[in-house]
Amino acid sequence: KNMDTIKESYMSMFANYPDVVNIEQLKKMLGIGITLAYRLVKKGIIKAIRIGREYKIPKANVIEYLARSMQ
């Protein structure tokens, strides 16, 4: 599968999520624990923006991370 096909399938999988998600939503999207979700974001593995005490993660960045992991 090429990268675009992979991204398209994730886009439809996550269609019910907003364009920008928080840590809790990221956790649910990936089916992981809260600690790992924070680690992925804090290490920059999934790019996020910190606003005050919260992380805002563009859904596109989550899909990008998953597509990279599939290669």
mmCIF file of N, CA, C and O in Angstrom:
data_model
loop_
_atom_site.group_PDB
_atom_site.id
_atom_site.type_symbol
_atom_site.label_atom_id
_atom_site.label_comp_id
_atom_site.label_asym_id
_atom_site.label_seq_id
_atom_site.Cartn_x
_atom_site.Cartn_y
_atom_site.Cartn_z
ATOM 1 N N LYS A 1 0.852 -1.206 0.000
ATOM 2 C CA LYS A 1 0.000 0.000 0.000
ATOM 3 C C LYS A 1 0.881 1.247 0.000
ATOM 4 O O LYS A 1 1.864 1.307 0.722
ATOM 5 N N ASN A 2 0.469 2.228 -0.771
ATOM 6 C CA ASN A 2 1.255 3.454 -0.724
ATOM 7 C C ASN A 2 0.774 4.347 0.417
ATOM 8 O O ASN A 2 -0.278 4.114 1.015
ATOM 9 N N MET A 3 1.566 5.350 0.731
ATOM 10 C CA MET A 3 1.322 6.224 1.885
ATOM 11 C C MET A 3 -0.048 6.898 1.820
ATOM 12 O O MET A 3 -0.736 6.979 2.831
ATOM 13 N N ASP A 4 -0.451 7.345 0.627
ATOM 14 C CA ASP A 4 -1.743 8.037 0.496
ATOM 15 C C ASP A 4 -2.919 7.115 0.808
ATOM 16 O O ASP A 4 -3.879 7.517 1.458
ATOM 17 N N THR A 5 -2.831 5.879 0.349
ATOM 18 C CA THR A 5 -3.895 4.903 0.613
ATOM 19 C C THR A 5 -4.004 4.636 2.103
ATOM 20 O O THR A 5 -5.106 4.563 2.657
ATOM 21 N N ILE A 6 -2.859 4.479 2.751
ATOM 22 C CA ILE A 6 -2.821 4.234 4.201
ATOM 23 C C ILE A 6 -3.458 5.414 4.935
ATOM 24 O O ILE A 6 -4.316 5.226 5.799
ATOM 25 N N LYS A 7 -3.052 6.628 4.577
ATOM 26 C CA LYS A 7 -3.589 7.832 5.223
ATOM 27 C C LYS A 7 -5.099 7.943 5.022
ATOM 28 O O LYS A 7 -5.820 8.295 5.945
ATOM 29 N N GLU A 8 -5.564 7.640 3.813
ATOM 30 C CA GLU A 8 -7.007 7.712 3.526
ATOM 31 C C GLU A 8 -7.799 6.743 4.395
ATOM 32 O O GLU A 8 -8.864 7.093 4.893
ATOM 33 N N SER A 9 -7.267 5.546 4.594
ATOM 34 C CA SER A 9 -7.988 4.573 5.413
ATOM 35 C C SER A 9 -8.035 5.026 6.869
ATOM 36 O O SER A 9 -9.053 4.854 7.539
ATOM 37 N N TYR A 10 -6.959 5.647 7.358
ATOM 38 C CA TYR A 10 -6.971 6.180 8.728
ATOM 39 C C TYR A 10 -7.917 7.374 8.855
ATOM 40 O O TYR A 10 -8.574 7.541 9.871
ATOM 41 N N MET A 11 -7.989 8.199 7.800
ATOM 42 C CA MET A 11 -8.897 9.352 7.823
ATOM 43 C C MET A 11 -10.338 8.882 8.021
ATOM 44 O O MET A 11 -11.076 9.467 8.811
ATOM 45 N N SER A 12 -10.720 7.819 7.325
ATOM 46 C CA SER A 12 -12.095 7.336 7.478
ATOM 47 C C SER A 12 -12.283 6.649 8.829
ATOM 48 O O SER A 12 -13.341 6.767 9.442
ATOM 49 N N MET A 13 -11.250 5.976 9.322
ATOM 50 C CA MET A 13 -11.314 5.335 10.639
ATOM 51 C C MET A 13 -11.569 6.352 11.751
ATOM 52 O O MET A 13 -12.300 6.088 12.686
ATOM 53 N N PHE A 14 -10.916 7.509 11.617
ATOM 54 C CA PHE A 14 -10.981 8.535 12.652
ATOM 55 C C PHE A 14 -11.898 9.697 12.291
ATOM 56 O O PHE A 14 -11.781 10.793 12.849
ATOM 57 N N ALA A 15 -12.835 9.449 11.383
ATOM 58 C CA ALA A 15 -13.737 10.506 10.906
ATOM 59 C C ALA A 15 -14.552 11.143 12.038
ATOM 60 O O ALA A 15 -14.882 12.328 11.974
ATOM 61 N N ASN A 16 -14.848 10.385 13.083
ATOM 62 C CA ASN A 16 -15.657 10.910 14.188
ATOM 63 C C ASN A 16 -14.872 11.753 15.183
ATOM 64 O O ASN A 16 -15.457 12.318 16.101
ATOM 65 N N TYR A 17 -13.567 11.813 15.013
ATOM 66 C CA TYR A 17 -12.739 12.629 15.907
ATOM 67 C C TYR A 17 -12.588 14.029 15.332
ATOM 68 O O TYR A 17 -12.564 14.202 14.116
ATOM 69 N N PRO A 18 -12.454 15.046 16.209
ATOM 70 C CA PRO A 18 -12.246 16.414 15.705
ATOM 71 C C PRO A 18 -10.884 16.540 15.035
ATOM 72 O O PRO A 18 -10.033 15.657 15.178
ATOM 73 N N ASP A 19 -10.670 17.639 14.319
ATOM 74 C CA ASP A 19 -9.399 17.866 13.611
ATOM 75 C C ASP A 19 -8.226 18.014 14.575
ATOM 76 O O ASP A 19 -7.089 17.744 14.211
ATOM 77 N N VAL A 20 -8.519 18.467 15.794
ATOM 78 C CA VAL A 20 -7.490 18.608 16.828
ATOM 79 C C VAL A 20 -7.972 17.827 18.047
ATOM 80 O O VAL A 20 -9.071 18.068 18.536
ATOM 81 N N VAL A 21 -7.149 16.879 18.491
ATOM 82 C CA VAL A 21 -7.538 16.029 19.614
ATOM 83 C C VAL A 21 -6.684 16.312 20.848
ATOM 84 O O VAL A 21 -5.622 16.932 20.737
ATOM 85 N N ASN A 22 -7.163 15.856 21.999
ATOM 86 C CA ASN A 22 -6.383 15.996 23.230
ATOM 87 C C ASN A 22 -5.761 14.639 23.575
ATOM 88 O O ASN A 22 -5.944 13.668 22.846
ATOM 89 N N ILE A 23 -5.029 14.582 24.671
ATOM 90 C CA ILE A 23 -4.340 13.348 25.071
ATOM 91 C C ILE A 23 -5.324 12.193 25.270
ATOM 92 O O ILE A 23 -5.069 11.071 24.836
ATOM 93 N N GLU A 24 -6.439 12.474 25.911
ATOM 94 C CA GLU A 24 -7.445 11.433 26.166
ATOM 95 C C GLU A 24 -7.958 10.832 24.852
ATOM 96 O O GLU A 24 -8.105 9.614 24.721
ATOM 97 N N GLN A 25 -8.216 11.692 23.870
ATOM 98 C CA GLN A 25 -8.691 11.223 22.568
ATOM 99 C C GLN A 25 -7.591 10.452 21.837
ATOM 100 O O GLN A 25 -7.862 9.433 21.198
ATOM 101 N N LEU A 26 -6.352 10.938 21.943
ATOM 102 C CA LEU A 26 -5.210 10.248 21.334
ATOM 103 C C LEU A 26 -5.098 8.832 21.891
ATOM 104 O O LEU A 26 -4.919 7.866 21.151
ATOM 105 N N LYS A 27 -5.243 8.730 23.199
ATOM 106 C CA LYS A 27 -5.202 7.444 23.898
ATOM 107 C C LYS A 27 -6.244 6.484 23.313
ATOM 108 O O LYS A 27 -5.942 5.329 23.012
ATOM 109 N N LYS A 28 -7.454 6.977 23.119
ATOM 110 C CA LYS A 28 -8.528 6.140 22.565
ATOM 111 C C LYS A 28 -8.271 5.791 21.097
ATOM 112 O O LYS A 28 -8.521 4.660 20.676
ATOM 113 N N MET A 29 -7.780 6.755 20.330
ATOM 114 C CA MET A 29 -7.501 6.518 18.913
ATOM 115 C C MET A 29 -6.503 5.382 18.725
ATOM 116 O O MET A 29 -6.659 4.543 17.848
ATOM 117 N N LEU A 30 -5.470 5.383 19.566
ATOM 118 C CA LEU A 30 -4.396 4.402 19.416
ATOM 119 C C LEU A 30 -4.582 3.160 20.282
ATOM 120 O O LEU A 30 -3.831 2.195 20.140
ATOM 121 N N GLY A 31 -5.545 3.212 21.195
ATOM 122 C CA GLY A 31 -5.759 2.068 22.073
ATOM 123 C C GLY A 31 -4.586 1.829 23.008
ATOM 124 O O GLY A 31 -4.160 0.692 23.212
ATOM 125 N N ILE A 32 -4.037 2.934 23.534
ATOM 126 C CA ILE A 32 -2.865 2.850 24.417
ATOM 127 C C ILE A 32 -3.191 3.492 25.769
ATOM 128 O O ILE A 32 -4.225 4.135 25.921
ATOM 129 N N GLY A 33 -2.270 3.349 26.698
ATOM 130 C CA GLY A 33 -2.444 3.950 28.014
ATOM 131 C C GLY A 33 -2.073 5.423 28.010
ATOM 132 O O GLY A 33 -1.417 5.920 27.089
ATOM 133 N N ILE A 34 -2.474 6.110 29.056
ATOM 134 C CA ILE A 34 -2.232 7.552 29.185
ATOM 135 C C ILE A 34 -0.737 7.875 29.246
ATOM 136 O O ILE A 34 -0.285 8.853 28.660
ATOM 137 N N THR A 35 0.035 7.024 29.926
ATOM 138 C CA THR A 35 1.480 7.262 30.066
ATOM 139 C C THR A 35 2.167 7.225 28.707
ATOM 140 O O THR A 35 2.973 8.101 28.384
ATOM 141 N N LEU A 36 1.839 6.222 27.908
ATOM 142 C CA LEU A 36 2.432 6.115 26.573
ATOM 143 C C LEU A 36 1.978 7.272 25.686
ATOM 144 O O LEU A 36 2.783 7.817 24.921
ATOM 145 N N ALA A 37 0.726 7.665 25.802
ATOM 146 C CA ALA A 37 0.222 8.794 25.010
ATOM 147 C C ALA A 37 1.035 10.057 25.310
ATOM 148 O O ALA A 37 1.476 10.754 24.397
ATOM 149 N N TYR A 38 1.252 10.336 26.600
ATOM 150 C CA TYR A 38 2.066 11.496 26.975
ATOM 151 C C TYR A 38 3.498 11.355 26.474
ATOM 152 O O TYR A 38 4.096 12.316 25.999
ATOM 153 N N ARG A 39 4.059 10.155 26.570
ATOM 154 C CA ARG A 39 5.445 9.939 26.139
ATOM 155 C C ARG A 39 5.604 10.214 24.646
ATOM 156 O O ARG A 39 6.563 10.875 24.225
ATOM 157 N N LEU A 40 4.671 9.725 23.823
ATOM 158 C CA LEU A 40 4.734 9.942 22.372
ATOM 159 C C LEU A 40 4.714 11.428 22.038
ATOM 160 O O LEU A 40 5.418 11.883 21.131
ATOM 161 N N VAL A 41 3.917 12.182 22.777
ATOM 162 C CA VAL A 41 3.782 13.616 22.525
ATOM 163 C C VAL A 41 4.993 14.376 23.068
ATOM 164 O O VAL A 41 5.576 15.209 22.381
ATOM 165 N N LYS A 42 5.398 14.073 24.298
ATOM 166 C CA LYS A 42 6.515 14.799 24.925
ATOM 167 C C LYS A 42 7.829 14.582 24.192
ATOM 168 O O LYS A 42 8.659 15.489 24.127
ATOM 169 N N LYS A 43 8.020 13.389 23.625
ATOM 170 C CA LYS A 43 9.256 13.101 22.891
ATOM 171 C C LYS A 43 9.200 13.605 21.450
ATOM 172 O O LYS A 43 10.165 13.467 20.712
ATOM 173 N N GLY A 44 8.056 14.149 21.048
ATOM 174 C CA GLY A 44 7.934 14.681 19.690
ATOM 175 C C GLY A 44 7.712 13.613 18.637
ATOM 176 O O GLY A 44 7.833 13.881 17.446
ATOM 177 N N ILE A 45 7.420 12.394 19.062
ATOM 178 C CA ILE A 45 7.161 11.309 18.121
ATOM 179 C C ILE A 45 5.844 11.592 17.388
ATOM 180 O O ILE A 45 5.728 11.356 16.193
ATOM 181 N N ILE A 46 4.879 12.117 18.133
ATOM 182 C CA ILE A 46 3.659 12.664 17.531
ATOM 183 C C ILE A 46 3.694 14.155 17.830
ATOM 184 O O ILE A 46 3.731 14.560 18.989
ATOM 185 N N LYS A 47 3.752 14.948 16.792
ATOM 186 C CA LYS A 47 3.862 16.407 16.959
ATOM 187 C C LYS A 47 2.585 16.993 17.551
ATOM 188 O O LYS A 47 1.492 16.668 17.101
ATOM 189 N N ALA A 48 2.765 17.830 18.568
ATOM 190 C CA ALA A 48 1.630 18.448 19.249
ATOM 191 C C ALA A 48 1.992 19.871 19.653
ATOM 192 O O ALA A 48 3.156 20.252 19.648
ATOM 193 N N ILE A 49 0.980 20.618 20.012
ATOM 194 C CA ILE A 49 1.150 21.996 20.474
ATOM 195 C C ILE A 49 0.727 22.027 21.932
ATOM 196 O O ILE A 49 -0.317 21.452 22.278
ATOM 197 N N ARG A 50 1.512 22.673 22.748
ATOM 198 C CA ARG A 50 1.117 22.789 24.153
ATOM 199 C C ARG A 50 0.488 24.155 24.367
ATOM 200 O O ARG A 50 1.090 25.177 24.082
ATOM 201 N N ILE A 51 -0.736 24.152 24.854
ATOM 202 C CA ILE A 51 -1.446 25.390 25.165
ATOM 203 C C ILE A 51 -1.782 25.325 26.645
ATOM 204 O O ILE A 51 -2.589 24.488 27.065
ATOM 205 N N GLY A 52 -1.115 26.164 27.405
ATOM 206 C CA GLY A 52 -1.275 26.107 28.858
ATOM 207 C C GLY A 52 -0.806 24.757 29.353
ATOM 208 O O GLY A 52 0.314 24.350 29.087
ATOM 209 N N ARG A 53 -1.684 24.029 30.033
ATOM 210 C CA ARG A 53 -1.315 22.721 30.563
ATOM 211 C C ARG A 53 -1.765 21.573 29.663
ATOM 212 O O ARG A 53 -1.563 20.419 29.995
ATOM 213 N N GLU A 54 -2.392 21.903 28.549
ATOM 214 C CA GLU A 54 -2.931 20.863 27.669
ATOM 215 C C GLU A 54 -2.167 20.735 26.367
ATOM 216 O O GLU A 54 -1.650 21.710 25.839
ATOM 217 N N TYR A 55 -2.131 19.521 25.855
ATOM 218 C CA TYR A 55 -1.575 19.279 24.533
ATOM 219 C C TYR A 55 -2.717 19.221 23.532
ATOM 220 O O TYR A 55 -3.746 18.618 23.794
ATOM 221 N N LYS A 56 -2.500 19.869 22.402
ATOM 222 C CA LYS A 56 -3.442 19.827 21.288
ATOM 223 C C LYS A 56 -2.713 19.123 20.144
ATOM 224 O O LYS A 56 -1.628 19.542 19.744
ATOM 225 N N ILE A 57 -3.312 18.039 19.666
ATOM 226 C CA ILE A 57 -2.659 17.214 18.663
ATOM 227 C C ILE A 57 -3.494 17.219 17.385
ATOM 228 O O ILE A 57 -4.618 16.706 17.386
ATOM 229 N N PRO A 58 -2.970 17.802 16.307
ATOM 230 C CA PRO A 58 -3.705 17.741 15.038
ATOM 231 C C PRO A 58 -3.909 16.279 14.630
ATOM 232 O O PRO A 58 -2.973 15.476 14.692
ATOM 233 N N LYS A 59 -5.132 15.943 14.268
ATOM 234 C CA LYS A 59 -5.455 14.570 13.861
ATOM 235 C C LYS A 59 -4.537 14.121 12.724
ATOM 236 O O LYS A 59 -4.129 12.958 12.684
ATOM 237 N N ALA A 60 -4.186 15.038 11.855
ATOM 238 C CA ALA A 60 -3.287 14.717 10.739
ATOM 239 C C ALA A 60 -1.938 14.191 11.245
ATOM 240 O O ALA A 60 -1.339 13.311 10.615
ATOM 241 N N ASN A 61 -1.476 14.696 12.393
ATOM 242 C CA ASN A 61 -0.201 14.235 12.954
ATOM 243 C C ASN A 61 -0.306 12.803 13.482
ATOM 244 O O ASN A 61 0.662 12.047 13.410
ATOM 245 N N VAL A 62 -1.464 12.452 14.007
ATOM 246 C CA VAL A 62 -1.688 11.088 14.491
ATOM 247 C C VAL A 62 -1.678 10.136 13.295
ATOM 248 O O VAL A 62 -1.044 9.078 13.322
ATOM 249 N N ILE A 63 -2.353 10.539 12.228
ATOM 250 C CA ILE A 63 -2.421 9.717 11.019
ATOM 251 C C ILE A 63 -1.031 9.580 10.388
ATOM 252 O O ILE A 63 -0.640 8.494 9.974
ATOM 253 N N GLU A 64 -0.280 10.660 10.387
ATOM 254 C CA GLU A 64 1.096 10.653 9.875
ATOM 255 C C GLU A 64 1.954 9.650 10.654
ATOM 256 O O GLU A 64 2.692 8.851 10.073
ATOM 257 N N TYR A 65 1.828 9.678 11.978
ATOM 258 C CA TYR A 65 2.568 8.759 12.845
ATOM 259 C C TYR A 65 2.213 7.304 12.518
ATOM 260 O O TYR A 65 3.092 6.447 12.376
ATOM 261 N N LEU A 66 0.923 7.020 12.378
ATOM 262 C CA LEU A 66 0.489 5.656 12.072
ATOM 263 C C LEU A 66 0.969 5.209 10.693
ATOM 264 O O LEU A 66 1.421 4.077 10.522
ATOM 265 N N ALA A 67 0.896 6.105 9.722
ATOM 266 C CA ALA A 67 1.337 5.783 8.351
ATOM 267 C C ALA A 67 2.837 5.486 8.335
ATOM 268 O O ALA A 67 3.273 4.522 7.691
ATOM 269 N N ARG A 68 3.623 6.277 9.069
ATOM 270 C CA ARG A 68 5.077 6.030 9.181
ATOM 271 C C ARG A 68 5.342 4.666 9.812
ATOM 272 O O ARG A 68 6.234 3.939 9.398
ATOM 273 N N SER A 69 4.550 4.329 10.834
ATOM 274 C CA SER A 69 4.739 3.078 11.551
ATOM 275 C C SER A 69 4.416 1.863 10.677
ATOM 276 O O SER A 69 4.923 0.768 10.935
ATOM 277 N N MET A 70 3.578 2.066 9.663
ATOM 278 C CA MET A 70 3.181 0.966 8.785
ATOM 279 C C MET A 70 4.250 0.616 7.750
ATOM 280 O O MET A 70 4.179 -0.421 7.120
ATOM 281 N N GLN A 71 5.212 1.487 7.550
ATOM 282 C CA GLN A 71 6.219 1.248 6.506
ATOM 283 C C GLN A 71 7.282 0.270 6.955
ATOM 284 O O GLN A 71 7.637 0.182 8.088
#
